[in-house]
mmCIF file of C-alpha atoms and ligand atoms in Angstrom:
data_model
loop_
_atom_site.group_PDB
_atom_site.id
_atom_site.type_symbol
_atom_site.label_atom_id
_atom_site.label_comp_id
_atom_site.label_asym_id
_atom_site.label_seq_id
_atom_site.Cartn_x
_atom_site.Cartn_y
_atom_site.Cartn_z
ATOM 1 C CA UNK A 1 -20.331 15.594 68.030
ATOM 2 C CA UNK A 2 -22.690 17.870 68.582
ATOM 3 C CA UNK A 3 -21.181 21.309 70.878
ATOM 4 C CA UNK A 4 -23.911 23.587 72.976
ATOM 5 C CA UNK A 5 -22.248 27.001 73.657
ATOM 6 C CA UNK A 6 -23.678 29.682 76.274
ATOM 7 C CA UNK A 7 -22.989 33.046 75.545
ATOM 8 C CA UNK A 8 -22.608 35.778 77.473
ATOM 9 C CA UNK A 9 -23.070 39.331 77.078
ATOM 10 C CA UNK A 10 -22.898 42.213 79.854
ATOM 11 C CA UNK A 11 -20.988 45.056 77.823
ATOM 12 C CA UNK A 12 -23.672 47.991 78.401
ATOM 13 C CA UNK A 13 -27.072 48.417 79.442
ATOM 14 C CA UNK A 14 -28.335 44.727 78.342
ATOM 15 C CA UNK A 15 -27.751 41.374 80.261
ATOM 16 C CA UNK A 16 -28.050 38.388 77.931
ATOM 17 C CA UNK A 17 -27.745 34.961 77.630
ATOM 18 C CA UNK A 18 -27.692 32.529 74.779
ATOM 19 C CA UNK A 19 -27.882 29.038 74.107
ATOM 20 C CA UNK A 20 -26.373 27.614 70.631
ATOM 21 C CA UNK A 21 -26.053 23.756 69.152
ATOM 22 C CA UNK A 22 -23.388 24.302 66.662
ATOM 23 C CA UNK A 23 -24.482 27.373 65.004
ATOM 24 C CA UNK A 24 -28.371 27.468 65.210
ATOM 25 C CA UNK A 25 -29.565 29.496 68.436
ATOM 26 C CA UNK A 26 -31.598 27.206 70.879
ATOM 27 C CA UNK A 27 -32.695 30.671 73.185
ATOM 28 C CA UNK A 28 -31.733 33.965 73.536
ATOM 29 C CA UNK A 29 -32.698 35.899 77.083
ATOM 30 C CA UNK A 30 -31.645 39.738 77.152
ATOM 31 C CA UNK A 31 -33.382 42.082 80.066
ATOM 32 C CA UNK A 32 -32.986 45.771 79.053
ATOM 33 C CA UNK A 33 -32.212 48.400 81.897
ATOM 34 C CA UNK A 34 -35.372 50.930 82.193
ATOM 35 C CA UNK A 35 -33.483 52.463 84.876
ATOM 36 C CA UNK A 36 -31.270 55.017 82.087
ATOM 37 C CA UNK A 37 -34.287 56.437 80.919
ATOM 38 C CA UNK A 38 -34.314 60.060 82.733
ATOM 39 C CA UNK A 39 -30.750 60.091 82.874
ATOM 40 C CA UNK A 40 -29.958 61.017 79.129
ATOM 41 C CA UNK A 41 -27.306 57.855 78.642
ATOM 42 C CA UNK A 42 -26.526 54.943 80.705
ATOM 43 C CA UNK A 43 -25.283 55.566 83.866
ATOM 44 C CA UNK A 44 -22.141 53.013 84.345
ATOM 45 C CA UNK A 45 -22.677 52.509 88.166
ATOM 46 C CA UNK A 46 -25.775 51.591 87.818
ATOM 47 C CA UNK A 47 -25.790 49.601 84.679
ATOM 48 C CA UNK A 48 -23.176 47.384 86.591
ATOM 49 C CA UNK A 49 -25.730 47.028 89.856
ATOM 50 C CA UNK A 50 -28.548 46.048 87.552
ATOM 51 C CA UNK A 51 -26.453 43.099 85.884
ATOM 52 C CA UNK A 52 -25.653 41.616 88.951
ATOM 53 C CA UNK A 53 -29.409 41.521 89.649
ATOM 54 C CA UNK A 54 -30.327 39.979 86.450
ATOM 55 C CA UNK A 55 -27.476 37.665 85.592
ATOM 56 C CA UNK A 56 -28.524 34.969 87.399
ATOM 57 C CA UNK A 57 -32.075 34.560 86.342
ATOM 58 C CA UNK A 58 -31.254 35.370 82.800
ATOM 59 C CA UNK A 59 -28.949 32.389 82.369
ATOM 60 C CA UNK A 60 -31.040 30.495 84.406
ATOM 61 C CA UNK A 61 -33.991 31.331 81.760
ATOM 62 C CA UNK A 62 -31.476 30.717 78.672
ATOM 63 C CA UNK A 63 -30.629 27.339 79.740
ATOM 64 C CA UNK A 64 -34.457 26.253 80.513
ATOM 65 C CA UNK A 65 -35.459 27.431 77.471
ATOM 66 C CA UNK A 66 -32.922 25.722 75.073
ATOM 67 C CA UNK A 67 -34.220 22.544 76.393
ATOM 68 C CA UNK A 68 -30.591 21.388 78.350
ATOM 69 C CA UNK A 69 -29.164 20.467 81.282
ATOM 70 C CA UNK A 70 -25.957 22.108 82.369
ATOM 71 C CA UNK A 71 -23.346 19.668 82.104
ATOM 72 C CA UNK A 72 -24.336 19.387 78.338
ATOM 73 C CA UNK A 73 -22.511 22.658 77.942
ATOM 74 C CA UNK A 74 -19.028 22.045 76.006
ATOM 75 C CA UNK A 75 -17.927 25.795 76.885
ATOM 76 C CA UNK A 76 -18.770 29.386 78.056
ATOM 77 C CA UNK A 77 -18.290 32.382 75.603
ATOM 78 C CA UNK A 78 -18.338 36.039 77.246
ATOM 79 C CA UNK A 79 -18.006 39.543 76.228
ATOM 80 C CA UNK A 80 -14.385 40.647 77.220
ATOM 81 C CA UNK A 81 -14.893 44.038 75.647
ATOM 82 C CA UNK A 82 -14.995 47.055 74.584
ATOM 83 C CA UNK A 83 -17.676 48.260 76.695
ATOM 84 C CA UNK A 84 -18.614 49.703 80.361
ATOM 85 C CA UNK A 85 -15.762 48.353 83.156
ATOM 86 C CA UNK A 86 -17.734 47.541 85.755
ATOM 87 C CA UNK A 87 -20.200 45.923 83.515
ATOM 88 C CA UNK A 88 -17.993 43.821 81.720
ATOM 89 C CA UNK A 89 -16.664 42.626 85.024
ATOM 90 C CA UNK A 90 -19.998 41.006 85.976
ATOM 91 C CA UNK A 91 -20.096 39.150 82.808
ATOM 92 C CA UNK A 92 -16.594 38.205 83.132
ATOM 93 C CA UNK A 93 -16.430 37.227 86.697
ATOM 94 C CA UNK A 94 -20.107 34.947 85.828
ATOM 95 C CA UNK A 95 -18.025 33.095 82.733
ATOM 96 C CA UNK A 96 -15.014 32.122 85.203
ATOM 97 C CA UNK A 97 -16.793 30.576 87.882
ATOM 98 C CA UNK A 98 -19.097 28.702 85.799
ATOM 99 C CA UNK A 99 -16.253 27.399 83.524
ATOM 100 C CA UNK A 100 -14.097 26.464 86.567
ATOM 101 C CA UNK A 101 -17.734 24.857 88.466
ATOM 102 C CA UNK A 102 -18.419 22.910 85.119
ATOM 103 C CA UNK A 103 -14.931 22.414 84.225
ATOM 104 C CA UNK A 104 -15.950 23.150 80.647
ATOM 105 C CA UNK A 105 -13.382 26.341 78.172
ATOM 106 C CA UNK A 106 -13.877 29.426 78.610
ATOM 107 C CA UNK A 107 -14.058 31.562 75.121
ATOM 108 C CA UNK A 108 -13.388 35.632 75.107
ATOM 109 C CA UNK A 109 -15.236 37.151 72.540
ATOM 110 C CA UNK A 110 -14.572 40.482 71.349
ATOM 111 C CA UNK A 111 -18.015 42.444 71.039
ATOM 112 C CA UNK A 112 -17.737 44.429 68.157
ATOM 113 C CA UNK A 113 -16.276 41.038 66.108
ATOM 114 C CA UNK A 114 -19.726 39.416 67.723
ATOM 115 C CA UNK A 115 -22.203 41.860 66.247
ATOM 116 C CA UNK A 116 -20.461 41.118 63.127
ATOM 117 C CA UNK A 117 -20.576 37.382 63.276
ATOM 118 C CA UNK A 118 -24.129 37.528 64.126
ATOM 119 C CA UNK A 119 -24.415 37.125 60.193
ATOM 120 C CA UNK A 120 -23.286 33.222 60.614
ATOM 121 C CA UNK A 121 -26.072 32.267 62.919
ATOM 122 C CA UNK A 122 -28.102 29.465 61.023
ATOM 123 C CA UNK A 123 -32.238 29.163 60.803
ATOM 124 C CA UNK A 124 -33.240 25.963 62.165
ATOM 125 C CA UNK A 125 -33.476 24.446 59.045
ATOM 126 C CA UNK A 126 -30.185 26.219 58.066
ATOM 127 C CA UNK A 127 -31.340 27.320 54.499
ATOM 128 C CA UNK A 128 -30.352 30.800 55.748
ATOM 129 C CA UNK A 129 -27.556 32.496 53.267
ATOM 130 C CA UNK A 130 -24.946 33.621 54.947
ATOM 131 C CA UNK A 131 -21.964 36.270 53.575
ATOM 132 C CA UNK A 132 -19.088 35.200 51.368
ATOM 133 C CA UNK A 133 -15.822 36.174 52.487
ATOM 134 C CA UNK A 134 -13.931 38.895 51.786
ATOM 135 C CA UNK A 135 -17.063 41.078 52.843
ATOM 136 C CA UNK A 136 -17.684 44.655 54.281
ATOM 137 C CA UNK A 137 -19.682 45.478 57.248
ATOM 138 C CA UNK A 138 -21.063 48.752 58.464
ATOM 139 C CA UNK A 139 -21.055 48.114 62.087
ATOM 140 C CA UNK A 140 -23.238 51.074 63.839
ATOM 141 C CA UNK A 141 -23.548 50.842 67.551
ATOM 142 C CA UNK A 142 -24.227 53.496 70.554
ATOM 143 C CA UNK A 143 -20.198 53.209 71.103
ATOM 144 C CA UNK A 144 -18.995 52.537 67.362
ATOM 145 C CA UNK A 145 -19.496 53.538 63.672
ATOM 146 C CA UNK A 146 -17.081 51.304 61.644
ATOM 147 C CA UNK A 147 -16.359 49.937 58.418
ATOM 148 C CA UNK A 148 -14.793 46.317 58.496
ATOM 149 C CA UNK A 149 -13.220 44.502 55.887
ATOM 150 C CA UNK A 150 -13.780 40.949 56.561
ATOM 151 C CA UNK A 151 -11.134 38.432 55.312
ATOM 152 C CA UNK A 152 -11.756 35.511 57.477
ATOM 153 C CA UNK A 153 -13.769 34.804 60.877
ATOM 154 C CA UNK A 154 -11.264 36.425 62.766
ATOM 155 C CA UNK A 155 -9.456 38.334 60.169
ATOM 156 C CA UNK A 156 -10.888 41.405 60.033
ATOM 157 C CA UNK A 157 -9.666 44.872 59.349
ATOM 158 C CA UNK A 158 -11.274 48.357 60.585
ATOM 159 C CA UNK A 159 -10.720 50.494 56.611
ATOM 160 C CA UNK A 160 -13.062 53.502 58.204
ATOM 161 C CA UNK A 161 -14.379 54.625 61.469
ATOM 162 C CA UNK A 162 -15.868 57.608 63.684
ATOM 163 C CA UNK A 163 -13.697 60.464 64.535
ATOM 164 C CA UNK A 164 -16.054 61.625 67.036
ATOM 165 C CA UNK A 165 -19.414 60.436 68.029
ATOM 166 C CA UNK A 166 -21.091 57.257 66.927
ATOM 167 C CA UNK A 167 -24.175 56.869 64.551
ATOM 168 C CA UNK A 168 -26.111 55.514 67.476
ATOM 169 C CA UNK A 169 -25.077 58.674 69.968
ATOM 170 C CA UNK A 170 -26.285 60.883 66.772
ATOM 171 C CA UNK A 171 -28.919 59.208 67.504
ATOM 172 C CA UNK A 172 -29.494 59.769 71.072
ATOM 173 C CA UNK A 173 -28.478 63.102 71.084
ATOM 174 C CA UNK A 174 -30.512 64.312 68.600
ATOM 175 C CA UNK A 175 -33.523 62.680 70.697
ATOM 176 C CA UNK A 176 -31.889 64.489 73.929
ATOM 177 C CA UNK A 177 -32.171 67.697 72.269
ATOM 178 C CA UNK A 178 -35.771 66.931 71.039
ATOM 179 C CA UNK A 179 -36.402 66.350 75.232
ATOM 180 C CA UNK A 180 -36.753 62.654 74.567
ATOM 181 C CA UNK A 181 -35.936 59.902 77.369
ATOM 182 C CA UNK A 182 -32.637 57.724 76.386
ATOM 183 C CA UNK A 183 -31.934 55.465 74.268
ATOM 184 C CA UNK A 184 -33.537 57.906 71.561
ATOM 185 C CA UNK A 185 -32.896 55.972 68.388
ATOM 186 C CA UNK A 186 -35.964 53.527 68.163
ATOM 187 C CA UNK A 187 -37.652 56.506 68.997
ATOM 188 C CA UNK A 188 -36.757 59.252 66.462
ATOM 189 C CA UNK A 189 -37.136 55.750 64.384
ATOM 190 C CA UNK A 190 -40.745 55.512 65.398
ATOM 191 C CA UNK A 191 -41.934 59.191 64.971
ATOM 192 C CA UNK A 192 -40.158 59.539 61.730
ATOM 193 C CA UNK A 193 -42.688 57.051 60.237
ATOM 194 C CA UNK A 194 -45.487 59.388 59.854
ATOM 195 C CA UNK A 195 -42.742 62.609 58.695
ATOM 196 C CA UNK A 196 -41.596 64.098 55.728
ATOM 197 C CA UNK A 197 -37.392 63.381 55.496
ATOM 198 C CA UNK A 198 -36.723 66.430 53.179
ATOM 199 C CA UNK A 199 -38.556 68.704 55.231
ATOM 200 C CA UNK A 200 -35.543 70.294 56.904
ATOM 201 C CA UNK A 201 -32.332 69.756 55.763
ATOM 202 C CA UNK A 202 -28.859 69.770 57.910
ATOM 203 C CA UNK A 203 -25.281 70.493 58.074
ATOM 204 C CA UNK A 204 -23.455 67.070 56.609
ATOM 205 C CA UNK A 205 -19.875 66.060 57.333
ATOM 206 C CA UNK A 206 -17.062 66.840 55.093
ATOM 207 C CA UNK A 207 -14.487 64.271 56.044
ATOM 208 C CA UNK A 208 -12.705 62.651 53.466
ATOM 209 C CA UNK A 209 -12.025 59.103 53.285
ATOM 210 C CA UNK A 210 -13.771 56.262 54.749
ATOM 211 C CA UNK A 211 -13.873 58.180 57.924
ATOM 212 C CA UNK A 212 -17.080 59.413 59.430
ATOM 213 C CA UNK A 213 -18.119 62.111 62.094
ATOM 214 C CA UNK A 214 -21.159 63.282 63.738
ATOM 215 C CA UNK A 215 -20.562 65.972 66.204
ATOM 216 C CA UNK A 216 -21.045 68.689 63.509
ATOM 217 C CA UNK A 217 -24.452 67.243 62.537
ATOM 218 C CA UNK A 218 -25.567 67.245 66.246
ATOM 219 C CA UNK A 219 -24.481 70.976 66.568
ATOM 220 C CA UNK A 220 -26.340 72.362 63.276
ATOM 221 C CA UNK A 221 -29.467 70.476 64.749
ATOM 222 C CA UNK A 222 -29.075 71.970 68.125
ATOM 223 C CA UNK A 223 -28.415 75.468 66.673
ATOM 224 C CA UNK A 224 -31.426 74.822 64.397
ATOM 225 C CA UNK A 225 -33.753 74.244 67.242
ATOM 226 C CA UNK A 226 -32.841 76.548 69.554
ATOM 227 C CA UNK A 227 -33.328 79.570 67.206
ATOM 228 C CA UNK A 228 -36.425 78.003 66.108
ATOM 229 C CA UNK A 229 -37.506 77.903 69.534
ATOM 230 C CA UNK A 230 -37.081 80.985 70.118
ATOM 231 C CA UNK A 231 -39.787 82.046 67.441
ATOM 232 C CA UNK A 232 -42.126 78.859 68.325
ATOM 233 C CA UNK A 233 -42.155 77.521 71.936
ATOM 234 C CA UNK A 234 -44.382 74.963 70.320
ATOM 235 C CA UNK A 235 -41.746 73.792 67.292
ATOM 236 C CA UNK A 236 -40.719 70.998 68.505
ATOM 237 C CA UNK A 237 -43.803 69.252 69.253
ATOM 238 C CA UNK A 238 -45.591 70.350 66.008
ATOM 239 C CA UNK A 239 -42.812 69.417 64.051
ATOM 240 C CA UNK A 240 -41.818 66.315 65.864
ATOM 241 C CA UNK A 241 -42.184 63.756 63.125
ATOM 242 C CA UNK A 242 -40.739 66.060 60.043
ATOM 243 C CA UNK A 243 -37.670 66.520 62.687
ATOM 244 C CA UNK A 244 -37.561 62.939 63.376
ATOM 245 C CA UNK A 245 -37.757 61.956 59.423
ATOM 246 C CA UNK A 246 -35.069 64.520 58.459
ATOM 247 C CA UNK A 247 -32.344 63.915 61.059
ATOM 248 C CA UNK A 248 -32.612 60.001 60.694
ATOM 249 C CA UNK A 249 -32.347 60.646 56.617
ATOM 250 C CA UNK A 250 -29.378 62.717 57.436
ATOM 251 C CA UNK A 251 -27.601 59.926 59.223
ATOM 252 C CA UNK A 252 -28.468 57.368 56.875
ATOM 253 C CA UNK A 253 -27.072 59.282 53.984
ATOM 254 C CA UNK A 254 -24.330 59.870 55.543
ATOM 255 C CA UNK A 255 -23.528 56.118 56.298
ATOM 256 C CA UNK A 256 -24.757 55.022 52.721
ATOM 257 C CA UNK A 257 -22.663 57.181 50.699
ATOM 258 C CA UNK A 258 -19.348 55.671 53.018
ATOM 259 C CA UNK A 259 -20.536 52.353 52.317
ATOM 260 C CA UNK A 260 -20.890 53.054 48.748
ATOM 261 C CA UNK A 261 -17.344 54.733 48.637
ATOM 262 C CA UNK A 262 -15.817 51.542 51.016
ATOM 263 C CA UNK A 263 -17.558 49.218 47.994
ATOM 264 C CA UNK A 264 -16.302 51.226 45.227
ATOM 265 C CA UNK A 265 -12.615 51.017 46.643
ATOM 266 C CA UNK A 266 -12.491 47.671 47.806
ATOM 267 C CA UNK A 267 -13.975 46.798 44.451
ATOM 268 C CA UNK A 268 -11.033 48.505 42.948
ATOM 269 C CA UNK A 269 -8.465 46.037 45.177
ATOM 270 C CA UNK A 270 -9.968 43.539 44.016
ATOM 271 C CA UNK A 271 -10.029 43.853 40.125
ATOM 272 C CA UNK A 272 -12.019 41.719 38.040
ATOM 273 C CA UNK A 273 -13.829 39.647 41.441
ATOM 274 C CA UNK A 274 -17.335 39.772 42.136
ATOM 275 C CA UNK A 275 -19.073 42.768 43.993
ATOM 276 C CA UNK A 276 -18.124 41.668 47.816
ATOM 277 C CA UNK A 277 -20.851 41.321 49.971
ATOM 278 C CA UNK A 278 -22.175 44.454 52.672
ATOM 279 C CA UNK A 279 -23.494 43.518 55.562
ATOM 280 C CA UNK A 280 -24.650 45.768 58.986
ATOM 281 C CA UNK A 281 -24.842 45.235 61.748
ATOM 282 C CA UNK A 282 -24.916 46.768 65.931
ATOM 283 C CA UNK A 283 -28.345 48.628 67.184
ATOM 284 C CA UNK A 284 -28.405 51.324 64.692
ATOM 285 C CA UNK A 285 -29.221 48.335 61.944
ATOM 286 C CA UNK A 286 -32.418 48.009 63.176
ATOM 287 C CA UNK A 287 -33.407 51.283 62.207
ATOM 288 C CA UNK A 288 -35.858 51.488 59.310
ATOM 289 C CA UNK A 289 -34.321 53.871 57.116
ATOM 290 C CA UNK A 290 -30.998 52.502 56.972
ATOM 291 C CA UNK A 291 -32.266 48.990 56.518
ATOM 292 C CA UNK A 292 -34.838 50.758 53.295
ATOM 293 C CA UNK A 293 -31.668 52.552 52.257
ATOM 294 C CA UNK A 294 -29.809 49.048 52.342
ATOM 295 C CA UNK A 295 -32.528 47.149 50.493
ATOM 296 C CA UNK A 296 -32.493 50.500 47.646
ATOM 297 C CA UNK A 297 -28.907 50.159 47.474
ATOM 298 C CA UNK A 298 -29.464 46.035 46.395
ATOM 299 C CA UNK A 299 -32.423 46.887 43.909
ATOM 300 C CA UNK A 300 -30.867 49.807 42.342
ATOM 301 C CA UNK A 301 -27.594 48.678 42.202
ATOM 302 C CA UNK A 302 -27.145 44.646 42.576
ATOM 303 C CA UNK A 303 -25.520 44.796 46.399
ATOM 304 C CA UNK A 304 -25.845 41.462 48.171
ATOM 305 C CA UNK A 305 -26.543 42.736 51.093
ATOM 306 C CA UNK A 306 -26.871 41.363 54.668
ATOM 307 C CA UNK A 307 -29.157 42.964 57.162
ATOM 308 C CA UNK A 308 -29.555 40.982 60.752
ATOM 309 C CA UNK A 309 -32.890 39.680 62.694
ATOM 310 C CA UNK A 310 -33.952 42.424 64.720
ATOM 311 C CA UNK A 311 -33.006 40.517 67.745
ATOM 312 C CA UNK A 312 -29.693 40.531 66.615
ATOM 313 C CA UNK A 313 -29.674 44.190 65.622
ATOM 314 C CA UNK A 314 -29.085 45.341 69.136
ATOM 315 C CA UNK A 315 -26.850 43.776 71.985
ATOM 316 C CA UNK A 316 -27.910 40.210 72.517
ATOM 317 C CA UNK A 317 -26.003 37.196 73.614
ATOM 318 C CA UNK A 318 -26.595 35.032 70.328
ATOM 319 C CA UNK A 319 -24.304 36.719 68.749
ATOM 320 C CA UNK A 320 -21.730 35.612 71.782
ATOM 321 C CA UNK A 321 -22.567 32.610 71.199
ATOM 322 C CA UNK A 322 -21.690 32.340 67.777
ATOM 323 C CA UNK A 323 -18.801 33.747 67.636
ATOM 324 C CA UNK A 324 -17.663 31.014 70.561
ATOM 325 C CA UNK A 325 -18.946 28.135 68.516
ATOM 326 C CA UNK A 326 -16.396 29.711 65.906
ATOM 327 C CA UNK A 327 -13.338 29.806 68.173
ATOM 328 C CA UNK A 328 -14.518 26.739 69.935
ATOM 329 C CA UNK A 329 -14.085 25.391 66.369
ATOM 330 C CA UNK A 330 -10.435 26.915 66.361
ATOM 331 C CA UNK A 331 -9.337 25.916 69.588
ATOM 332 C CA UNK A 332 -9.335 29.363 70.699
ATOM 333 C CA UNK A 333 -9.571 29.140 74.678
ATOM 334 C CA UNK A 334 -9.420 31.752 77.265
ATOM 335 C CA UNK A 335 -8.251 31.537 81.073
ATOM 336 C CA UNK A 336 -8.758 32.320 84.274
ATOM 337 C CA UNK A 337 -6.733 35.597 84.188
ATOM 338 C CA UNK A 338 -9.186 37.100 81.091
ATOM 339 C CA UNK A 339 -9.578 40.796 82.619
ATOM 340 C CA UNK A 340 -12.340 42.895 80.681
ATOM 341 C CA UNK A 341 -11.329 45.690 78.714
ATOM 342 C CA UNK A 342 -12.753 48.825 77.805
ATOM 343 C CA UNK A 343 -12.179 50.557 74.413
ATOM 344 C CA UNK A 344 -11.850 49.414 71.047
ATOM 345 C CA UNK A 345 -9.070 47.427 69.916
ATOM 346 C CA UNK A 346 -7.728 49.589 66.441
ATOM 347 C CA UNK A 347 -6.814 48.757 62.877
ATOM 348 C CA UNK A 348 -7.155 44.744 62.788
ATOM 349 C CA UNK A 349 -10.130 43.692 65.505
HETATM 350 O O1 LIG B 1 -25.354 47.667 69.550
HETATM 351 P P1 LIG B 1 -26.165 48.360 70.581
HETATM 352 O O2 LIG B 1 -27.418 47.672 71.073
HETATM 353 O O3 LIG B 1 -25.306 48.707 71.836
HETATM 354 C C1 LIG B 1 -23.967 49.124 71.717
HETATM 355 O O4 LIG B 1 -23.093 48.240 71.501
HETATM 356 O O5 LIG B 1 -23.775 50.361 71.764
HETATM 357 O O6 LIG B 1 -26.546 49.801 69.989
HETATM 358 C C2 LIG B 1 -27.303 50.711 70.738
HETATM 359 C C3 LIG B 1 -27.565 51.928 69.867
HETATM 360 C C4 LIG B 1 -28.223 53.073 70.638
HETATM 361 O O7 LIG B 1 -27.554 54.262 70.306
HETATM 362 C C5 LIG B 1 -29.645 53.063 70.104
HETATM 363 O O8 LIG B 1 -30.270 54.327 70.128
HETATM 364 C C6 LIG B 1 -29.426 52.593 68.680
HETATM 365 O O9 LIG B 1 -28.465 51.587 68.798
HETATM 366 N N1 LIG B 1 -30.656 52.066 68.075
HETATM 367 C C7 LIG B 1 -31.293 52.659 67.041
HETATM 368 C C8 LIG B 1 -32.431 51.871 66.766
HETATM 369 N N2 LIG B 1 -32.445 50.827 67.635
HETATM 370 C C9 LIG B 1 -31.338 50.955 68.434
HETATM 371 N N3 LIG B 1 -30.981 53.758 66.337
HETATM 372 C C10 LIG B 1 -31.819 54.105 65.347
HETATM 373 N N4 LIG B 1 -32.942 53.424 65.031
HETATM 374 C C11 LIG B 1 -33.285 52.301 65.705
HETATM 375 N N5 LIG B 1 -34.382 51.621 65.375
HETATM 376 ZN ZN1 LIG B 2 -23.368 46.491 70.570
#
């Protein structure tokens, strides 16, 4: 029997919906929240008002497009966290009345285990590969920087992780400091194109372990600018791309050589098995550099690596849906009393 699975995803600043037949995607509908822009991040009141504006016609679209009618659904997969409260709660509150209307499951999905599964979604024609487990995944959001040992669907374990900002808000922040309008990765991504990445150079972590943090980095470049400001009112915007090129470098080489040290050690658990598999995955994998860094790292070195559709990169519903097919598989139902929460769950997610 064939199962169709809508997904649901409201954690942050993106309201999505997703349509799968067992694991190939049938539509995927995401509308993106201008209204952050001038603000410098998103703005959690108002992220929340702008879901409840677009829910609606966002499932609406995901349904129509997959080709379906509603009571063809077998269940309803939703974001339960971590993310923004009140707009989890939208998502939440949508995925209860429609599973109670429809009398179809309801299946909680954990949104940092999504991103991940987002590497099991089949091509139509399913000749896709997909990653053998045990496998390690750099997940790199705006929210999270994590490395995950996968064991099983649902076994996974967190063996490194941020200690202070995420690769995404290194991201953003640098782009803040730059004056550019929020979310800042594509678009230190975008100028970096045309710049040189060893034209500045600047302050790198020391953090041992698989741990990672970014606040330091974020402070040299602010300290950087300012002084160079004060020499040049007219740095930043000659220098834009060279900036752009050196901070995203930074970042990426920071993230590559915990990867590399995550392979290395896991490699060393496992004695004598093949090289396990590396995957990424959240919005910072759809940045350029790290996904050139990723494809260096498999030509240089013989990683099998895993890098996700662009429209899987950042938040999107698919990968909701995915992961629901996969506890829909298990049996793995929710109820009416599912309340959203906020952070991270730690050590096994
Ligand atoms: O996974 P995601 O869409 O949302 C969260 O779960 O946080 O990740 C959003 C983050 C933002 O920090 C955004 O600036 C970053 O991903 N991002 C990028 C790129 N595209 C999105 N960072 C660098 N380069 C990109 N091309
Ligand atoms: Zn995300």
């Amino acid at each position: 029997m064939q199962t169709f699975i809508l997904g649901i995803e409201s954690s942050c600043d993106d309201t999505s919906a997703a349509v799968i037949q067992d694991d190939v995607i049938l539509s995927n509908v995401t509308a993106g929240q201008e209204v952050h822009k001038n603000f410098g991040g998103v703005v959690p009141e108002l992220a929340s008002r702008a879901h409840q504006q677009n829910i609606i016609p966002v499932i609406e679209t995901a349904i129509q497009k997959a080709n379906i009618r509603k009571n063809q659904l077998s269940a309803v997969a939703f974001t339960r966290g971590p993310g923004l409260l009140g707009s989890l709660l939208v998502g939440t509150s949508f995925a209860k009345a429609f599973s109670l209307g429809l009398n179809i499951p309801l299946i909680e999905v954990d949104h940092l285990q999504a991103h991940i599964l987002s590497h099991f979604i089949r091509n139509t024609d399913r000749t896709n590969p997909v990653p053998e487990f045990p496998f390690l995944c750099l997940t790199v959001s705006g929210g999270h920087t994590q490395i995950v040992l996968i064991r099983d669907y649902f076994d996974m374990e967190i063996i490194g992780q941020t200690i202070d900002d995420a690769a995404g808000e290194a991201f953003d922040k640098s782009a803040k400091i730059m004056g550019l309008p929020y979310p800042g990765g594509p678009l230190i991504d975008n100028l970096a194109q045309k710049g040189d990445p060893k034209r500045f150079t600047f302050a790198k972590p020391n953090i041992p372990g698989l741990d990672f943090s970014f606040s330091g980095l974020k402070t040299s470049f602010l300290y950087f600018l300012r002084d160079a400001l004060k020499n040049d009112a007219g740095f930043i915007e000659k220098n834009k791309h060279d900036l752009c090129a050196s901070i995203q470098a930074t970042i990426v080489e920071v993230l590559m050589s915990k990867l590399t040290l995550a392979l290395d050690k896991t490699h060393n658990i496992h004695p004598g098995s093949r090289l396990l598999d590396v995957a990424i995955a959240g919005g910072v994998s759809a940045n350029s550099g790290l996904r050139g860094a990723m494809e260096n790292a498999r030509d240089k070195h013989g990683w099998h690596i895993f890098i996700p559709p662009m429209q899987y990169s950042t938040d999107n519903a698919a990968m909701i849906a995915i992961a629901g097919y996969l506890k829909f598989l298990k049996g793995e139902f929710g109820n009416q009393s599912a309340v959203p929460y906020a952070r991270a769950k730690q050590g096994a997610i």
